[in-house]
Amino acid sequence: MDGHLNPLIQMKAVTKTYQTGGAAVQALSEINLQVQKNEYVAIMGPSGSGKSTLMNIIGCLDTPSTGHYFLGEKDVQSLSDNQLSEIRNQEIGFVFQSFNLLPRVSALKNVELPLTYLGIAQPERLRRAAEALDSVGLSDRKQHRPNALSGGQRQRIAIARALVTQPALILADEPTGNLDSKTGEEIMALIQKLHEQGNTVIIVTHEQYIAEQAARVIRLLDGQIESDVSTKARGNRPNH
Amino acid sequence: MRLFENITLAFQNIKANPLRSFLILSGVAVGIGAVLHVVVLGELTQKRINERLEQLGSDVLRIRPGYSWRHGVRTEARAVSLKWAEAKALAQQSQAIARTVPVYSGSGDISFLDKNWSTQVTGTTPDYESVNNESLVEGRFFNPTELSQRARVCVLGATVYQKLFKNESPIGKTVMIKSKPFRVIGLLAAKGESWSNPDDQVFIPLTTAQERLFGVDHLSSILAQMQSAEDYDESLFDIETLLRQSHRLPPKAENDFRVHRQDFFLAAIQETNKELAQFIIVIALVSLVVGGIGIANVMLISVTERTREIGIRRAIGAKKHHILIQFLTESMILGLLGGILGVGGGVVFNHFYIGEETLLPLVWVSYSFIICAGIGVLAGIYPAIRAANRDVIDALRYE
């Protein structure tokens, strides 16, 4: 996966250490990683392997303890809390396992929310939010509240919200984890479509069949990259 | 995130927990309602006192019987008599006193046809009208001739008129005072209540009161009008000298009469009212503080309940100050709603308690809103800071 210029994500010797009950727990150690624009990457690993920590760092929800993480040109470690908020708002679209929608507002308002923090005027916000909902096939559910919709529809709202700011990266954490298999397939098809449209997608999953849809699978074990395999290579032998 | 959006959001969240919000903002409402009530009541009392002050003037002294001492024992105030002759002597002998008006008051029933009313019957002289700044709605005050003839004529106070006559003219009608017939010759304009009701009186010539109705030869009080308000010390000296002589008080004995300046008396009422108002305002402030603590409490609960929401907002790009302002706006609106409820409740309460004279002090209404919004903001600061400083990942994981 090397040889590309200007990767979207570049991690150099990233470690993350947590203090729990006086003891230091190393969640990530010496992670070196590059993700290019328009890649479709799956991060896999068993529970406790550090995939959530890695996703939090990639999503700028957390910062590395040591090492460097560059998102585009920006060294994330040197950014202030406000700048991290701006990056999350403009560069990253999150899709969570539990949807993480605001229950008391409509689908349209949920999708509109990131644009609100971007300071865009309401008419433009509503237009773009409606457009994003259309693109995930929910044009007739705009005024429904999340709890009046099915799990699949809620996840589509979350995807529309992730898309609405046209981010550089879509980060999905177990996006089918709370869905039945048929709806899960629909959501994965939608994510696949987003990738085909030119979006960079990183998906965190512990399910093999989900990971297989990605062009590249990174396996984590005990906070380290165990394997990093592209689909082309997978046809031959895993690149351990 | 604009203010309007924060306000809309605040209302959504308040609506989501209507009962809790109502209970909490009612604390602020009670406080601000009480403040408003005290203000209205205070202004109204002040207005009435000012009116009375204007009527009385500051140049009138009232002399009342005090206590006398017999063999080292204090006797009843009524045991000391003030006499008409003393009133006359004061007016003649003192340079400082322009004129005096003797007054004898007793209680008595007054009736007209089938209506009966228990009131204060005041016997006095024609000068009472000008010294006490009385104005007549109808008819006239009694004259010196009627005074000397012990005439059975009377002038009605506004309350007595209302109790007996409703809307018809009383002039020329015969009323019964203490079962004796009197002809009504005048009707006084209403003065309004302060602590006592000066309108609940009927005036008759002093001679008639003393000789025909009550059978007494002393007075209840003497009104002494000074040449000017500056003559107070001199007037007091003259009154003391004359009355002590007349009552044959030994040099070391205390006065057996009291001299009040009418405006001093009202000033004392005013002072008491102020103290009462201050006391109620302290209670109201305590209530406001309690209301504020209530808002803070609810906001803290709200921050905990909405931890996940805070996490979601932060994850998709909200900065700390967005969250801070969102929660501050919400607590400010809780305070303001308390203010609106309190002002509304205060106006309704005042309407029923005080009646039609109720004023709506717009300045205080606007103060009320500012105070309530301020309490809301103050109460919201700590919860809002807590909300803004929540760790994003922890907040997202919060169940």
CSV table of C-alpha atoms in Angstrom, one decimal, chain B residues 84-354:
chain,number,residue,atom,x,y,z
B,84,TRP,CA,-62.5,73.6,73.9
B,85,ALA,CA,-61.4,76.6,76.0
B,86,GLU,CA,-57.9,75.4,75.8
B,87,ALA,CA,-58.1,75.1,72.0
B,88,LYS,CA,-59.5,78.7,71.9
B,89,ALA,CA,-56.8,79.9,74.2
B,90,LEU,CA,-54.0,78.4,72.1
B,91,ALA,CA,-55.2,80.1,69.0
B,92,GLN,CA,-55.4,83.4,70.8
B,93,GLN,CA,-52.2,83.3,72.8
B,94,SER,CA,-49.7,81.6,70.5
B,95,GLN,CA,-48.0,83.7,67.8
B,96,ALA,CA,-47.0,80.5,66.0
B,97,ILE,CA,-50.5,78.9,65.9
B,98,ALA,CA,-52.9,80.4,63.3
B,99,ARG,CA,-56.0,78.6,64.4
B,100,THR,CA,-57.2,75.6,66.3
B,101,VAL,CA,-60.0,73.1,65.6
B,102,PRO,CA,-61.5,71.2,68.5
B,103,VAL,CA,-62.7,67.6,67.7
B,104,TYR,CA,-64.8,65.2,69.6
B,105,SER,CA,-65.3,61.7,68.1
B,106,GLY,CA,-67.4,58.9,69.3
B,107,SER,CA,-68.9,55.9,67.7
B,108,GLY,CA,-72.6,55.8,66.8
B,109,ASP,CA,-75.1,54.2,64.5
B,110,ILE,CA,-76.5,56.2,61.6
B,111,SER,CA,-79.5,55.1,59.7
B,112,PHE,CA,-81.5,56.2,56.7
B,113,LEU,CA,-84.9,54.5,56.0
B,114,ASP,CA,-84.1,50.8,56.4
B,115,LYS,CA,-80.3,51.1,56.2
B,116,ASN,CA,-78.2,51.2,59.2
B,117,TRP,CA,-74.4,51.7,59.5
B,118,SER,CA,-72.1,51.9,62.5
B,119,THR,CA,-69.6,54.7,62.1
B,120,GLN,CA,-67.6,57.4,63.7
B,121,VAL,CA,-69.5,60.5,64.6
B,122,THR,CA,-67.1,63.5,64.7
B,123,GLY,CA,-68.1,66.8,66.2
B,124,THR,CA,-66.0,69.8,65.2
B,125,THR,CA,-66.1,73.4,64.1
B,126,PRO,CA,-66.5,74.9,60.6
B,127,ASP,CA,-62.7,75.5,60.4
B,128,TYR,CA,-62.2,71.7,60.2
B,129,GLU,CA,-63.1,71.9,56.5
B,130,SER,CA,-60.2,74.1,55.6
B,131,VAL,CA,-57.7,72.9,58.1
B,132,ASN,CA,-58.1,69.3,57.1
B,133,ASN,CA,-58.4,70.2,53.4
B,134,GLU,CA,-61.8,68.6,53.0
B,135,SER,CA,-63.5,69.0,49.7
B,136,LEU,CA,-67.2,68.6,49.2
B,137,VAL,CA,-68.9,66.7,46.4
B,138,GLU,CA,-72.3,68.2,47.2
B,139,GLY,CA,-73.8,70.7,49.6
B,140,ARG,CA,-71.7,72.5,52.3
B,141,PHE,CA,-70.0,72.2,55.6
B,142,PHE,CA,-71.9,73.6,58.7
B,143,ASN,CA,-71.5,77.2,59.5
B,144,PRO,CA,-70.8,79.2,62.8
B,145,THR,CA,-74.5,79.8,63.3
B,146,GLU,CA,-75.3,76.1,63.2
B,147,LEU,CA,-72.4,75.5,65.6
B,148,SER,CA,-73.7,78.0,68.1
B,149,GLN,CA,-77.3,76.8,67.7
B,150,ARG,CA,-76.3,73.1,68.3
B,151,ALA,CA,-78.0,72.5,65.0
B,152,ARG,CA,-78.9,68.9,64.0
B,153,VAL,CA,-77.1,69.0,60.7
B,154,CYS,CA,-74.5,66.6,59.4
B,155,VAL,CA,-71.9,66.2,56.6
B,156,LEU,CA,-71.4,62.6,55.4
B,157,GLY,CA,-68.1,60.9,54.6
B,158,ALA,CA,-68.0,59.0,51.3
B,159,THR,CA,-68.2,55.5,52.9
B,160,VAL,CA,-71.2,56.4,55.0
B,161,TYR,CA,-72.9,57.9,51.9
B,162,GLN,CA,-72.3,54.7,50.0
B,163,LYS,CA,-73.6,52.5,52.8
B,164,LEU,CA,-76.8,54.5,53.2
B,165,PHE,CA,-77.7,56.1,49.9
B,166,LYS,CA,-76.1,54.3,47.0
B,167,ASN,CA,-76.6,56.7,44.1
B,168,GLU,CA,-79.3,59.2,45.2
B,169,SER,CA,-78.4,62.7,46.5
B,170,PRO,CA,-78.4,62.8,50.3
B,171,ILE,CA,-78.8,66.6,50.6
B,172,GLY,CA,-81.9,67.7,52.5
B,173,LYS,CA,-82.6,64.1,53.6
B,174,THR,CA,-83.0,63.3,57.3
B,175,VAL,CA,-80.8,60.6,58.8
B,176,MET,CA,-80.9,59.2,62.3
B,177,ILE,CA,-77.7,59.5,64.3
B,178,LYS,CA,-77.8,57.7,67.6
B,179,SER,CA,-81.6,57.7,67.2
B,180,LYS,CA,-81.8,61.5,66.7
B,181,PRO,CA,-82.8,63.1,63.4
B,182,PHE,CA,-80.2,65.1,61.5
B,183,ARG,CA,-80.5,66.9,58.2
B,184,VAL,CA,-77.8,66.1,55.7
B,185,ILE,CA,-76.3,69.3,54.4
B,186,GLY,CA,-73.1,68.1,52.7
B,187,LEU,CA,-71.2,65.1,51.2
B,188,LEU,CA,-67.4,64.9,51.4
B,189,ALA,CA,-65.2,63.7,48.6
B,190,ALA,CA,-63.5,60.3,49.2
B,191,LYS,CA,-60.0,60.4,50.5
B,192,GLY,CA,-59.2,56.7,50.2
B,193,GLU,CA,-58.0,54.3,52.8
B,194,SER,CA,-54.5,54.1,54.1
B,195,TRP,CA,-54.4,52.5,57.6
B,196,SER,CA,-57.7,54.0,58.8
B,197,ASN,CA,-60.6,54.9,56.6
B,198,PRO,CA,-61.2,58.7,56.9
B,199,ASP,CA,-64.3,58.3,54.7
B,200,ASP,CA,-66.1,56.3,57.3
B,201,GLN,CA,-67.2,59.3,59.4
B,202,VAL,CA,-70.1,61.7,59.8
B,203,PHE,CA,-69.4,65.3,60.8
B,204,ILE,CA,-71.7,67.3,63.0
B,205,PRO,CA,-71.2,70.6,64.9
B,206,LEU,CA,-69.1,70.1,68.1
B,207,THR,CA,-71.8,71.7,70.3
B,208,THR,CA,-74.4,69.2,69.0
B,209,ALA,CA,-72.0,66.3,69.5
B,210,GLN,CA,-71.0,67.3,73.1
B,211,GLU,CA,-74.3,68.5,74.4
B,212,ARG,CA,-77.0,66.6,72.4
B,213,LEU,CA,-75.4,63.3,71.5
B,214,PHE,CA,-72.6,62.3,73.8
B,215,GLY,CA,-73.1,64.5,76.9
B,216,VAL,CA,-69.4,65.3,77.4
B,217,ASP,CA,-67.5,68.5,77.8
B,218,HIS,CA,-64.0,67.3,76.7
B,219,LEU,CA,-62.4,66.8,73.4
B,220,SER,CA,-60.8,63.8,71.6
B,221,SER,CA,-58.2,66.0,70.0
B,222,ILE,CA,-57.3,69.5,69.0
B,223,LEU,CA,-56.0,70.3,65.5
B,224,ALA,CA,-53.6,73.2,65.6
B,225,GLN,CA,-52.7,74.8,62.3
B,226,MET,CA,-49.3,76.6,62.5
B,227,GLN,CA,-48.5,79.8,60.8
B,228,SER,CA,-46.0,77.8,58.8
B,229,ALA,CA,-44.3,74.4,59.1
B,230,GLU,CA,-41.2,76.1,60.3
B,231,ASP,CA,-43.0,77.2,63.5
B,232,TYR,CA,-43.0,73.7,64.8
B,233,ASP,CA,-40.7,74.2,67.8
B,234,GLU,CA,-42.3,77.4,68.8
B,235,SER,CA,-45.8,75.9,68.5
B,236,LEU,CA,-44.8,72.9,70.5
B,237,PHE,CA,-43.4,75.2,73.2
B,238,ASP,CA,-46.6,77.2,73.3
B,239,ILE,CA,-48.8,74.1,73.4
B,240,GLU,CA,-46.8,72.6,76.2
B,241,THR,CA,-46.7,75.8,78.2
B,242,LEU,CA,-50.4,76.4,77.9
B,243,LEU,CA,-51.6,72.9,78.5
B,244,ARG,CA,-49.3,72.2,81.4
B,245,GLN,CA,-50.5,75.4,83.0
B,246,SER,CA,-54.1,74.6,82.4
B,247,HIS,CA,-53.7,71.0,83.6
B,248,ARG,CA,-51.7,72.2,86.6
B,249,LEU,CA,-48.8,69.8,86.1
B,250,PRO,CA,-45.9,70.1,88.5
B,251,PRO,CA,-42.6,71.0,86.9
B,252,LYS,CA,-41.1,67.5,86.9
B,253,ALA,CA,-44.3,65.7,85.8
B,254,GLU,CA,-44.6,64.3,82.3
B,255,ASN,CA,-46.9,65.8,79.8
B,256,ASP,CA,-50.4,64.4,80.0
B,257,PHE,CA,-51.0,65.1,76.3
B,258,ARG,CA,-49.2,64.2,73.1
B,259,VAL,CA,-48.6,66.3,70.1
B,260,HIS,CA,-48.3,64.7,66.7
B,261,ARG,CA,-47.4,66.2,63.5
B,262,GLN,CA,-49.8,64.7,61.0
B,263,ASP,CA,-47.1,64.2,58.3
B,264,PHE,CA,-44.8,62.6,60.9
B,265,PHE,CA,-47.5,60.0,61.6
B,266,LEU,CA,-47.8,59.2,57.9
B,267,ALA,CA,-44.1,59.2,57.6
B,268,ALA,CA,-44.0,56.5,60.3
B,269,ILE,CA,-46.6,54.5,58.4
B,270,GLN,CA,-44.5,54.9,55.3
B,271,GLU,CA,-41.4,53.7,57.2
B,272,THR,CA,-43.3,50.7,58.5
B,273,ASN,CA,-44.5,49.9,55.0
B,274,LYS,CA,-41.0,50.2,53.7
B,275,GLU,CA,-39.7,47.8,56.3
B,276,LEU,CA,-42.5,45.4,55.6
B,277,ALA,CA,-41.8,45.6,51.9
B,278,GLN,CA,-38.1,45.0,52.5
B,279,PHE,CA,-39.0,41.9,54.6
B,280,ILE,CA,-41.3,40.5,51.8
B,281,ILE,CA,-38.6,41.3,49.2
B,282,VAL,CA,-36.1,39.3,51.3
B,283,ILE,CA,-38.5,36.4,51.4
B,284,ALA,CA,-39.1,36.8,47.6
B,285,LEU,CA,-35.3,36.8,47.0
B,286,VAL,CA,-35.0,33.6,49.1
B,287,SER,CA,-37.7,32.1,46.9
B,288,LEU,CA,-35.8,33.3,43.8
B,289,VAL,CA,-32.6,31.8,45.0
B,290,VAL,CA,-34.4,28.5,45.7
B,291,GLY,CA,-35.9,28.7,42.2
B,292,GLY,CA,-32.5,29.2,40.8
B,293,ILE,CA,-31.2,26.2,42.7
B,294,GLY,CA,-34.1,24.3,41.3
B,295,ILE,CA,-33.2,25.3,37.8
B,296,ALA,CA,-29.5,24.4,38.4
B,297,ASN,CA,-30.7,21.0,39.7
B,298,VAL,CA,-32.9,20.3,36.7
B,299,MET,CA,-30.2,21.4,34.3
B,300,LEU,CA,-27.7,19.0,36.0
B,301,ILE,CA,-30.2,16.2,35.6
B,302,SER,CA,-30.8,17.3,32.0
B,303,VAL,CA,-27.0,17.3,31.3
B,304,THR,CA,-26.7,13.7,32.6
B,305,GLU,CA,-29.8,12.5,30.7
B,306,ARG,CA,-28.6,14.0,27.5
B,307,THR,CA,-24.9,12.9,27.8
B,308,ARG,CA,-25.4,10.8,24.7
B,309,GLU,CA,-26.8,13.8,22.8
B,310,ILE,CA,-23.9,15.9,23.9
B,311,GLY,CA,-21.6,13.2,22.6
B,312,ILE,CA,-23.4,13.0,19.2
B,313,ARG,CA,-23.3,16.8,18.8
B,314,ARG,CA,-19.6,16.9,19.7
B,315,ALA,CA,-18.8,14.0,17.3
B,316,ILE,CA,-20.4,15.7,14.4
B,317,GLY,CA,-18.7,19.0,14.9
B,318,ALA,CA,-20.2,21.0,17.8
B,319,LYS,CA,-17.5,23.0,19.7
B,320,LYS,CA,-17.5,23.3,23.4
B,321,HIS,CA,-19.0,26.8,23.3
B,322,HIS,CA,-21.9,25.5,21.1
B,323,ILE,CA,-22.8,23.1,23.9
B,324,LEU,CA,-22.3,25.7,26.6
B,325,ILE,CA,-24.5,28.2,24.9
B,326,GLN,CA,-27.2,25.6,24.2
B,327,PHE,CA,-27.5,24.7,27.8
B,328,LEU,CA,-27.2,28.3,29.0
B,329,THR,CA,-30.0,29.3,26.6
B,330,GLU,CA,-32.2,26.5,28.0
B,331,SER,CA,-31.7,27.5,31.6
B,332,MET,CA,-32.2,31.2,30.7
B,333,ILE,CA,-35.5,30.3,29.0
B,334,LEU,CA,-36.6,28.2,32.1
B,335,GLY,CA,-35.9,31.3,34.2
B,336,LEU,CA,-37.8,33.6,31.7
B,337,LEU,CA,-40.8,31.3,31.6
B,338,GLY,CA,-40.8,31.4,35.4
B,339,GLY,CA,-40.8,35.2,35.1
B,340,ILE,CA,-43.7,35.2,32.6
B,341,LEU,CA,-45.6,32.8,34.9
B,342,GLY,CA,-44.8,35.0,37.9
B,343,VAL,CA,-45.7,38.3,36.3
B,344,GLY,CA,-48.9,36.8,34.9
B,345,GLY,CA,-49.8,35.2,38.3
B,346,GLY,CA,-48.8,38.5,40.1
B,347,VAL,CA,-51.1,40.5,37.9
B,348,VAL,CA,-54.0,38.2,38.4
B,349,PHE,CA,-53.4,38.0,42.1
B,350,ASN,CA,-53.1,41.8,42.4
B,351,HIS,CA,-56.3,42.2,40.4
B,352,PHE,CA,-58.2,40.1,42.9
B,353,TYR,CA,-56.4,41.2,46.0
B,354,ILE,CA,-56.0,44.9,45.4
